[in-house]
mmCIF file of C-alpha atoms and ligand atoms in Angstrom:
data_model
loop_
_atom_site.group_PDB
_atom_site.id
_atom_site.type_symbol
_atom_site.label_atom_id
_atom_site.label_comp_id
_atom_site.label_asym_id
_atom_site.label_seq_id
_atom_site.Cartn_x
_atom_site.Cartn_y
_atom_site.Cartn_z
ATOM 1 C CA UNK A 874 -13.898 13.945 -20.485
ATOM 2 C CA UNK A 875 -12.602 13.575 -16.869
ATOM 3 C CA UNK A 876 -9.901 11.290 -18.302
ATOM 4 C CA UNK A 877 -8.886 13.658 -20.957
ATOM 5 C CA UNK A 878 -8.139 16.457 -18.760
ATOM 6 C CA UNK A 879 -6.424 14.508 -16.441
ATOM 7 C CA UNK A 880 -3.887 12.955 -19.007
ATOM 8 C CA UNK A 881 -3.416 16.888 -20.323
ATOM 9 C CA UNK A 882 -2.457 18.034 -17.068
ATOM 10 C CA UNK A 883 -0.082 15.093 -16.840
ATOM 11 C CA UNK A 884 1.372 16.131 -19.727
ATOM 12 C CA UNK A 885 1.556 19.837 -18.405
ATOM 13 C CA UNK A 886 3.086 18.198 -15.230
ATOM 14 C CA UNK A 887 5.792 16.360 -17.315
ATOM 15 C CA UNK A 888 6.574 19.806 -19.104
ATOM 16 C CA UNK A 889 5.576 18.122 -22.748
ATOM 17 C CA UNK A 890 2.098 19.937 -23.186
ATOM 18 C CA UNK A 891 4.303 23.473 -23.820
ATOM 19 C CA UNK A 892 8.277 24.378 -23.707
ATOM 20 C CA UNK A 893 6.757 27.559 -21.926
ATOM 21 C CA UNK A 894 6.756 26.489 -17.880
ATOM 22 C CA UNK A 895 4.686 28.797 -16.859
ATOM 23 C CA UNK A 896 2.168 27.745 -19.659
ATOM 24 C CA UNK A 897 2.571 24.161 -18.650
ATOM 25 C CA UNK A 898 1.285 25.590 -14.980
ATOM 26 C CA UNK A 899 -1.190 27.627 -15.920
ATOM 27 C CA UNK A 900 -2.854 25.177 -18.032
ATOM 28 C CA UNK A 901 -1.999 22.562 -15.618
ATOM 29 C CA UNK A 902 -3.924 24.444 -13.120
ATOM 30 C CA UNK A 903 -7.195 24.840 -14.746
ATOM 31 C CA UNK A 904 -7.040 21.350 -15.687
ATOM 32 C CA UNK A 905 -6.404 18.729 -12.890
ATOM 33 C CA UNK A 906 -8.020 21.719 -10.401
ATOM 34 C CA UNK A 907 -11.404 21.278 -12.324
ATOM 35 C CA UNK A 908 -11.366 17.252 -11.627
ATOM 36 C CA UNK A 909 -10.392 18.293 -7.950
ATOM 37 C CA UNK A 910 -6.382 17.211 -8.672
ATOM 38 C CA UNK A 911 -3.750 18.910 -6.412
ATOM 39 C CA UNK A 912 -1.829 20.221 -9.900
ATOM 40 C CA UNK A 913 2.009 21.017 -8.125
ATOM 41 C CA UNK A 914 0.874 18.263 -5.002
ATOM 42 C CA UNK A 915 0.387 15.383 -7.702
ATOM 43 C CA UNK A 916 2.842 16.388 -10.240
ATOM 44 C CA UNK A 917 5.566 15.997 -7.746
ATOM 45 C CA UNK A 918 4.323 13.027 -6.597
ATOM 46 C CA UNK A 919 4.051 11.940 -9.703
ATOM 47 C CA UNK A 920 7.689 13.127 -10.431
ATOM 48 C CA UNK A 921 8.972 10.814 -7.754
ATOM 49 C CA UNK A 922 7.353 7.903 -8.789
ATOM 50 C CA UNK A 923 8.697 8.277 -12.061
ATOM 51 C CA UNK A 924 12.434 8.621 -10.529
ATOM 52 C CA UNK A 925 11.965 5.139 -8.621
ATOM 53 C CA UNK A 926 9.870 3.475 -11.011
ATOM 54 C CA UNK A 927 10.401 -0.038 -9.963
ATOM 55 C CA UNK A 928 11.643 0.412 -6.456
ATOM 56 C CA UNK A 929 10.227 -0.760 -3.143
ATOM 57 C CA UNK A 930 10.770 1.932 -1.067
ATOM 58 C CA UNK A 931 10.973 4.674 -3.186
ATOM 59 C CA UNK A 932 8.457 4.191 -5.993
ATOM 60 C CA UNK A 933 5.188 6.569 -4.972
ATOM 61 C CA UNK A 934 2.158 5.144 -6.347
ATOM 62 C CA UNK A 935 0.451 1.605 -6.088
ATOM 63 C CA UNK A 936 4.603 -0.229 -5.319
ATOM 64 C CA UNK A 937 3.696 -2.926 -2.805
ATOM 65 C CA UNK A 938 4.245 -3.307 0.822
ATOM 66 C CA UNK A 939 7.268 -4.888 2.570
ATOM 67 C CA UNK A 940 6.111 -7.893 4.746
ATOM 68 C CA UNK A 941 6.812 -6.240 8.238
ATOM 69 C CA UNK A 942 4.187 -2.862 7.003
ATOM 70 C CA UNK A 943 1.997 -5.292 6.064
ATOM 71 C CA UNK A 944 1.755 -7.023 9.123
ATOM 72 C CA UNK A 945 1.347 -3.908 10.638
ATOM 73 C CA UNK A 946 -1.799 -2.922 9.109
ATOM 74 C CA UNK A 947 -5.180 -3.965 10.904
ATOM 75 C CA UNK A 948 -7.317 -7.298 9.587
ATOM 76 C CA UNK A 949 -9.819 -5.131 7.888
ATOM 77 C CA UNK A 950 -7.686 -2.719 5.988
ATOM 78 C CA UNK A 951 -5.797 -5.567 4.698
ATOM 79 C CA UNK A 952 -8.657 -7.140 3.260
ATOM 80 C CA UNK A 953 -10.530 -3.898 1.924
ATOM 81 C CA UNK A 954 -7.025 -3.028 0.069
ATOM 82 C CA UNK A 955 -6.975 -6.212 -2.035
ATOM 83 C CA UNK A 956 -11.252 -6.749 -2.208
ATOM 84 C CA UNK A 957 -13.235 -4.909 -5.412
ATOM 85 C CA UNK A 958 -14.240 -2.374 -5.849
ATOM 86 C CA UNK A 959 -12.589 -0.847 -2.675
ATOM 87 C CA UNK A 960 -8.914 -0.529 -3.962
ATOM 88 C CA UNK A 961 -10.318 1.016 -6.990
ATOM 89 C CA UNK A 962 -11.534 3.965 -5.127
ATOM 90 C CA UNK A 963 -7.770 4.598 -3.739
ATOM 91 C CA UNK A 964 -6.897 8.197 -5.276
ATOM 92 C CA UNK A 965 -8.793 10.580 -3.674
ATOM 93 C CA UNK A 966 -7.346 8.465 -0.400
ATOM 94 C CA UNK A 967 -4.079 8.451 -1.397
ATOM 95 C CA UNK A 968 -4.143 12.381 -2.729
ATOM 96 C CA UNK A 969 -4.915 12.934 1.167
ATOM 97 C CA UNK A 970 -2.497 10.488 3.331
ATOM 98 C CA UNK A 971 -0.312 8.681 0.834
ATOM 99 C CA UNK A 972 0.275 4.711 1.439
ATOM 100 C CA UNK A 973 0.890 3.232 4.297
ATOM 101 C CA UNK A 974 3.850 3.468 5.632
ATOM 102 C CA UNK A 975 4.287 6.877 3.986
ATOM 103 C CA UNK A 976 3.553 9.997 5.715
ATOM 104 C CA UNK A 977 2.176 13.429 4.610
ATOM 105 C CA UNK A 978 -0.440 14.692 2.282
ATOM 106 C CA UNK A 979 -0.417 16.417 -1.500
ATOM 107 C CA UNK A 980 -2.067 18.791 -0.319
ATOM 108 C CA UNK A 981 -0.072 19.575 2.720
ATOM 109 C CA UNK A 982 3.169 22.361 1.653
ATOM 110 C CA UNK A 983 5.193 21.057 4.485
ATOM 111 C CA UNK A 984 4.276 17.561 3.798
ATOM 112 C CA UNK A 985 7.348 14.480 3.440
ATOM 113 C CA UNK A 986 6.772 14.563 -0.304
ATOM 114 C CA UNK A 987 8.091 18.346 -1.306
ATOM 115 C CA UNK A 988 11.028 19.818 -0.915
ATOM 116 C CA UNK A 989 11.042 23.115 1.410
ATOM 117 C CA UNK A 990 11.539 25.716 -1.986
ATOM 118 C CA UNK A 991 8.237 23.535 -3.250
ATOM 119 C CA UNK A 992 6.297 25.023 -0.526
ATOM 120 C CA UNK A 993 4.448 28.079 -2.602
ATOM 121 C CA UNK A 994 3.709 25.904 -5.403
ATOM 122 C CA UNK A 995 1.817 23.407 -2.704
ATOM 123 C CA UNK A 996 -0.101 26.204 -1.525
ATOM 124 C CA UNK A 997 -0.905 27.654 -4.873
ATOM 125 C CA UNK A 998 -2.379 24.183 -5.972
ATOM 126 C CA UNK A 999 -4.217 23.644 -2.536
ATOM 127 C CA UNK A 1000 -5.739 26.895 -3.472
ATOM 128 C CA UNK A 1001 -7.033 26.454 -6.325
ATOM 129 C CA UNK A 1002 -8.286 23.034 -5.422
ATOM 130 C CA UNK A 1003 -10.163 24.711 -2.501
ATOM 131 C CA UNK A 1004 -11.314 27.587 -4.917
ATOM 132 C CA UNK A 1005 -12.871 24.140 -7.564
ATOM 133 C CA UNK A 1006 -14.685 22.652 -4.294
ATOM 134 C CA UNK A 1007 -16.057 25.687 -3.306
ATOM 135 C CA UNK A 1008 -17.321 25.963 -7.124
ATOM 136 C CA UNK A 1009 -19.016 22.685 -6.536
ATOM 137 C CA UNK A 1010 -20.364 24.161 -3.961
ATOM 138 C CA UNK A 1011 -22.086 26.504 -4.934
ATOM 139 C CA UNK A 1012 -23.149 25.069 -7.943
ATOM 140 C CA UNK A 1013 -24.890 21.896 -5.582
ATOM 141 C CA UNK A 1014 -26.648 24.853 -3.555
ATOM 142 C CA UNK A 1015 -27.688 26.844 -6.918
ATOM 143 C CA UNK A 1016 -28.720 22.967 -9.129
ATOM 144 C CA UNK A 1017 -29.426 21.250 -6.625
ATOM 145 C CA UNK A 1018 -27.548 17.575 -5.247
ATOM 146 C CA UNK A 1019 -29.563 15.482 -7.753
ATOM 147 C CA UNK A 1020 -28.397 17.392 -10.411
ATOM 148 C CA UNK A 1021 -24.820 17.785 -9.608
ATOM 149 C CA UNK A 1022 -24.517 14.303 -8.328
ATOM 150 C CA UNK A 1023 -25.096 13.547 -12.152
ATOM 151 C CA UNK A 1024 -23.501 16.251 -14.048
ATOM 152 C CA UNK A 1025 -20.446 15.650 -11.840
ATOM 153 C CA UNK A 1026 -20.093 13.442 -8.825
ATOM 154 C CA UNK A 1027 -20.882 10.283 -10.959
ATOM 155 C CA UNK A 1028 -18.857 11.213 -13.134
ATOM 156 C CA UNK A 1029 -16.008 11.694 -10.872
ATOM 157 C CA UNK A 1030 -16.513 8.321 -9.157
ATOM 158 C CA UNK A 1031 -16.175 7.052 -13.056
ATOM 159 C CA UNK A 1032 -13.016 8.763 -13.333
ATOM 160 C CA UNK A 1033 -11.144 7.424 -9.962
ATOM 161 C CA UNK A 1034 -12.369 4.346 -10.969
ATOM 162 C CA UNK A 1035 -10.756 4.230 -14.786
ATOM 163 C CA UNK A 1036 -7.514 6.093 -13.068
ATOM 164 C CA UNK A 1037 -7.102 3.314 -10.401
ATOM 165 C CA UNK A 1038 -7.812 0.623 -12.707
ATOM 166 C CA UNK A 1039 -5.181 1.707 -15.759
ATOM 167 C CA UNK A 1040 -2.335 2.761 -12.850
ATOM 168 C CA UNK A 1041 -2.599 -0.253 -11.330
ATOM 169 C CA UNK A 1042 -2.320 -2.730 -14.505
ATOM 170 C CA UNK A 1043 0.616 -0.641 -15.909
ATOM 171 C CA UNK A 1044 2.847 -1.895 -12.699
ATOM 172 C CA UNK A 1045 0.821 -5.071 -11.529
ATOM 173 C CA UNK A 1046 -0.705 -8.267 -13.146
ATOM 174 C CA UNK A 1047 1.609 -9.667 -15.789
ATOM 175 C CA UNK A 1048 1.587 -12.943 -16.050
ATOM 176 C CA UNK A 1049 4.900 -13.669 -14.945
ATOM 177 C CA UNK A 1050 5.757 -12.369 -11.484
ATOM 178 C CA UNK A 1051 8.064 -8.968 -12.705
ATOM 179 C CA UNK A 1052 10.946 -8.603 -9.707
ATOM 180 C CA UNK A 1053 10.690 -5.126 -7.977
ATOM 181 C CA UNK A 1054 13.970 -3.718 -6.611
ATOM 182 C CA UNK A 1055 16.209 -2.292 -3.962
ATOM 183 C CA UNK A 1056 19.843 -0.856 -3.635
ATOM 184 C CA UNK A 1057 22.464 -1.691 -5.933
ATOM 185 C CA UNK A 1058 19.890 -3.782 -7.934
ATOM 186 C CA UNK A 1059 17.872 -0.705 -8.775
ATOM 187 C CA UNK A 1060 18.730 1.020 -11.993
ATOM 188 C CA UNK A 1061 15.925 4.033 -13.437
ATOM 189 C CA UNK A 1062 16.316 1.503 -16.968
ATOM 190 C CA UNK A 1063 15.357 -1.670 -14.796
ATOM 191 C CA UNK A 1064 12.317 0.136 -13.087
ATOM 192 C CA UNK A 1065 11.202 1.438 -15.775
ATOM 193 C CA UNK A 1066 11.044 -1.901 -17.967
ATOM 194 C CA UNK A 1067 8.696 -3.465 -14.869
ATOM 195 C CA UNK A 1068 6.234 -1.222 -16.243
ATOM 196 C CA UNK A 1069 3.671 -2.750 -18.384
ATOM 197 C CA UNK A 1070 1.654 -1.714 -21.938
ATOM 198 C CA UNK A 1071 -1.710 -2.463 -21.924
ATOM 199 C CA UNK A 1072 -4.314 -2.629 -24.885
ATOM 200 C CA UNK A 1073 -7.610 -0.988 -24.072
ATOM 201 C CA UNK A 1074 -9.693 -1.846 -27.439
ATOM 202 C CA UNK A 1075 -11.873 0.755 -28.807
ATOM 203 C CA UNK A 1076 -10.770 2.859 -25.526
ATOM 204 C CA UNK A 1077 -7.015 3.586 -26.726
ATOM 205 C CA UNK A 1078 -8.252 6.202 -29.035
ATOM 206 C CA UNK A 1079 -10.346 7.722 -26.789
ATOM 207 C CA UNK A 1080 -8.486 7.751 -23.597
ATOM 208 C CA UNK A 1081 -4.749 9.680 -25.326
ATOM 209 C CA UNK A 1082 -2.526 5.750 -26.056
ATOM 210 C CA UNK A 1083 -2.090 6.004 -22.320
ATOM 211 C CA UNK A 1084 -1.660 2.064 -22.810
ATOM 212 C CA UNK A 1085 1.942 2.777 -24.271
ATOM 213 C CA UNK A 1086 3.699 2.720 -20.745
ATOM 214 C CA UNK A 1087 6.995 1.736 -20.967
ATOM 215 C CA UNK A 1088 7.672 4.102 -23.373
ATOM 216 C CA UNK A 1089 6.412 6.950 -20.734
ATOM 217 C CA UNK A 1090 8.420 5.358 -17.871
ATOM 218 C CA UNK A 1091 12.042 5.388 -20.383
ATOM 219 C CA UNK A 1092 10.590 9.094 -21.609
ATOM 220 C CA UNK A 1093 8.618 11.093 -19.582
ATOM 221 C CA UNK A 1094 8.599 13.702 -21.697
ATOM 222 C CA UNK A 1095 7.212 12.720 -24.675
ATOM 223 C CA UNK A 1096 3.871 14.229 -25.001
ATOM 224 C CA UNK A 1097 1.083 11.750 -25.196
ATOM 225 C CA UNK A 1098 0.314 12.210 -28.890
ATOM 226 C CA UNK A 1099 3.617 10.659 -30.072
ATOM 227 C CA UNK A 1100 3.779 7.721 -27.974
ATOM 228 C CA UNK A 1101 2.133 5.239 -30.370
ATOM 229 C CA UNK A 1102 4.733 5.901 -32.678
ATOM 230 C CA UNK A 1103 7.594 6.338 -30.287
ATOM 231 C CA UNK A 1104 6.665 2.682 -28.486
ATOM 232 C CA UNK A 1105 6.586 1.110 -32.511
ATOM 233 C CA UNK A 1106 10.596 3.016 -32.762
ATOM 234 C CA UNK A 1107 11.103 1.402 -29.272
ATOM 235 C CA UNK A 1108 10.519 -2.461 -29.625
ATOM 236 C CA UNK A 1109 13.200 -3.445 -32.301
ATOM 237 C CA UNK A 1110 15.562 -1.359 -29.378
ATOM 238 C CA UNK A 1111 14.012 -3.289 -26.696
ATOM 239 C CA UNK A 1112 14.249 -6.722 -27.879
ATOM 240 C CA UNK A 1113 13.330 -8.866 -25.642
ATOM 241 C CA UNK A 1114 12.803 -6.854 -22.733
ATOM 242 C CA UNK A 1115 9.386 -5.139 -24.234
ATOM 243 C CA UNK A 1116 6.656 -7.317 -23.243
ATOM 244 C CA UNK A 1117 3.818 -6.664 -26.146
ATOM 245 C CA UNK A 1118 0.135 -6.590 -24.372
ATOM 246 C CA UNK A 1119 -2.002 -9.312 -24.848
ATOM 247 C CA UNK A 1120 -4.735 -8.065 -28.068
ATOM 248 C CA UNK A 1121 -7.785 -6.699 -26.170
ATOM 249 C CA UNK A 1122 -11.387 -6.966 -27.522
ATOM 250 C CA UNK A 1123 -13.427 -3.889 -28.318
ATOM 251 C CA UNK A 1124 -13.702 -3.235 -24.923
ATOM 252 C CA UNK A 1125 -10.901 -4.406 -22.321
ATOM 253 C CA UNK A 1126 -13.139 -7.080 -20.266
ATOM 254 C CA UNK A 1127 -9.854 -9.598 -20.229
ATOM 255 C CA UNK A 1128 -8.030 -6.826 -17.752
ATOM 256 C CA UNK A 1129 -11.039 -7.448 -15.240
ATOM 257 C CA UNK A 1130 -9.621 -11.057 -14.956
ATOM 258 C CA UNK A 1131 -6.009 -9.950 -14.881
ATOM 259 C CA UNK A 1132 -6.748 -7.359 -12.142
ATOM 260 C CA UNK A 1133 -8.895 -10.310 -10.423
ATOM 261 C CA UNK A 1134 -5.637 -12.282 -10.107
ATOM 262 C CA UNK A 1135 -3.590 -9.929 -9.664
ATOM 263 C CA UNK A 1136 -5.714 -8.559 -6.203
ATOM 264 C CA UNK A 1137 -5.656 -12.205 -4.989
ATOM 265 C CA UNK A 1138 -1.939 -13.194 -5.165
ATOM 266 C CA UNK A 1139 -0.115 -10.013 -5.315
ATOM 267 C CA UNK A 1140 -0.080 -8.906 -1.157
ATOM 268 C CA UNK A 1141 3.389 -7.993 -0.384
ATOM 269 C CA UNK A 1142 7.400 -8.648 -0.898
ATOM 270 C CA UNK A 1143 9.916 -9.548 1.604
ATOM 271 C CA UNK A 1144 11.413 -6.900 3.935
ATOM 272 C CA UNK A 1145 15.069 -8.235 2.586
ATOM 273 C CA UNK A 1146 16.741 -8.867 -0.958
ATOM 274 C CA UNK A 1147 17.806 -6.035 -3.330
ATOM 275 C CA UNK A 1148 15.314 -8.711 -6.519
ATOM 276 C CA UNK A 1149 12.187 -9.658 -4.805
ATOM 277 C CA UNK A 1150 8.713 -10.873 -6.141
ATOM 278 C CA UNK A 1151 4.745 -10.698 -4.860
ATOM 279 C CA UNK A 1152 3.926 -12.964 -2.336
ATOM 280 C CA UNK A 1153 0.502 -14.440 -1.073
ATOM 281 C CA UNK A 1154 -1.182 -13.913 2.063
ATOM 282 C CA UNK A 1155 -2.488 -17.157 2.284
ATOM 283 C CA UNK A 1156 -5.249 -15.832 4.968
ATOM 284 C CA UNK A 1157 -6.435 -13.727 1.587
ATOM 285 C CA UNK A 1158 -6.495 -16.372 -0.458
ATOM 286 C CA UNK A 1159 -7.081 -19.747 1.189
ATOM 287 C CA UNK A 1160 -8.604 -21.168 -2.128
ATOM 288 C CA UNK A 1161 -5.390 -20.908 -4.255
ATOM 289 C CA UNK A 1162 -2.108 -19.437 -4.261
ATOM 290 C CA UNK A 1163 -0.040 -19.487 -7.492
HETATM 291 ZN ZN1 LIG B 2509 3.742 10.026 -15.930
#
């Protein structure tokens, strides 16, 4: 349920849920506010990864760390960032201070991620978000924690879990090492072909065919109800260049292995080169390092 109302509101932050904007908001707002989501904070966010899909600097969510940031960060955050289940629980994290390297906070209006006429739209969102945990609240006063620690915390901690896990396999893990780019090399149709479909089994239906993620990098804006069909239009277009998921089982068990891998080999790029690849920190991964 937590998943469904989050794809919604991505939808509603996309502008394909309604042609009515201030529907999209509204909506939006009741939505990703009720599963504690910053609606404006994490739709423009959102909004910028999706204009620098595929870039070092500039993507926004899970793009990987030059060499010299890396460095930078302390023994024990490295290894917590690439050790399960700990990068799994990265979004409320990230929703407050970004990546590192990266300054500011979605729920901050003067924060390095909005633009200065974004401001009252921060604030509105921050509201509302404040007006959902003092709901919760209440409600854990009035139930009780027991009670709200099932009805909703659990369920939460479900939810960051299945978000982390699907946003980081549509960008990392393929089996060949995908380039990620800088400067001249960047194009939006090159980042957005990095991306990666996944099959989820039994899940697709279920979770809204959020699997079909090339298709939403080349077209945000289709809503998520057509991109089944728009992905199948897609792939005689693409050629090539559409990588088709690997066939998942009822239930996607074979993208625990792939995001195994992918967490011990995938540490950071170099600090130079418009084309560059994942490298291997081989204090992270003395065993093996393919
Ligand atoms: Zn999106």
């Amino acid at each position: 349920m937590f998943w469904a109302l989050f794809v919604l509101g991505h939808d509603c932050g996309h502008g394909s849920f309604s042609s009515d904007a201030k529907l999209n908001s509204v909506v939006g707002h009741f939505l990703h506010s009720s599963i504690l989501v910053p609606y404006h904070g994490w739709r423009i966010s959102h909004r910028t990864h999706h204009q620098n899909h595929g870039h070092v600097e500039n993507d926004e969510s899970w793009h990987p760390l030059p060499e010299k940031i890396y460095n930078s960060l302390d023994s024990i955050t490295r290894k917590l960032r690439f050790s399960l289940p700990f990068p799994m629980l990265a979004y409320p994290f990230y929703l407050w201070g970004r990546s590192p390297g990266k300054k500011g906070s979605h729920f901050n209006p003067s924060s390095d991620l909005f633009l200065p006429n974004e401001k009252k739209d921060i604030i509105t969102s921050t509201s509302c978000w404040l007006s959902m945990a003092a709901i919760l609240a209440g409600l854990t006063c009035f139930m009780g924690p027991l009670q709200m620690l099932k009805l909703y915390f659990v369920p939460y901690g479900i939810f960051v879990m299945w978000l982390d896990f699907v946003t980081y396999l549509h960008h990392h893990g393929h089996q060949d090492k995908l380039p990620w780019y800088r400067g001249k090399e960047w194009s939006y149709l090159r980042g957005g072909l990095t991306t990666l479909d996944r099959d989820y089994g039994w899940i697709n239906n279920i979770h809204h065919d959020i699997g079909t993620h090339v298709i939403h990098h080349l077209f945000p804006q289709i809503p998520h109800y057509h991109l089944v069909e728009a992905t199948e239009a897609a792939k005689p277009v693409l050629g090539k260049y559409y990588r088709e998921p690997e066939k998942s089982g009822p239930l996607p068990f074979h993208l625990l292995g792939v995001l195994a891998r992918s967490m011990r080999v995938d540490h950071f790029v170099s600090d130079v080169g418009d084309v560059v690849y994942y490298q291997t920190d081989p204090q992270l991964s003395p065993r093996k390092s393919d």
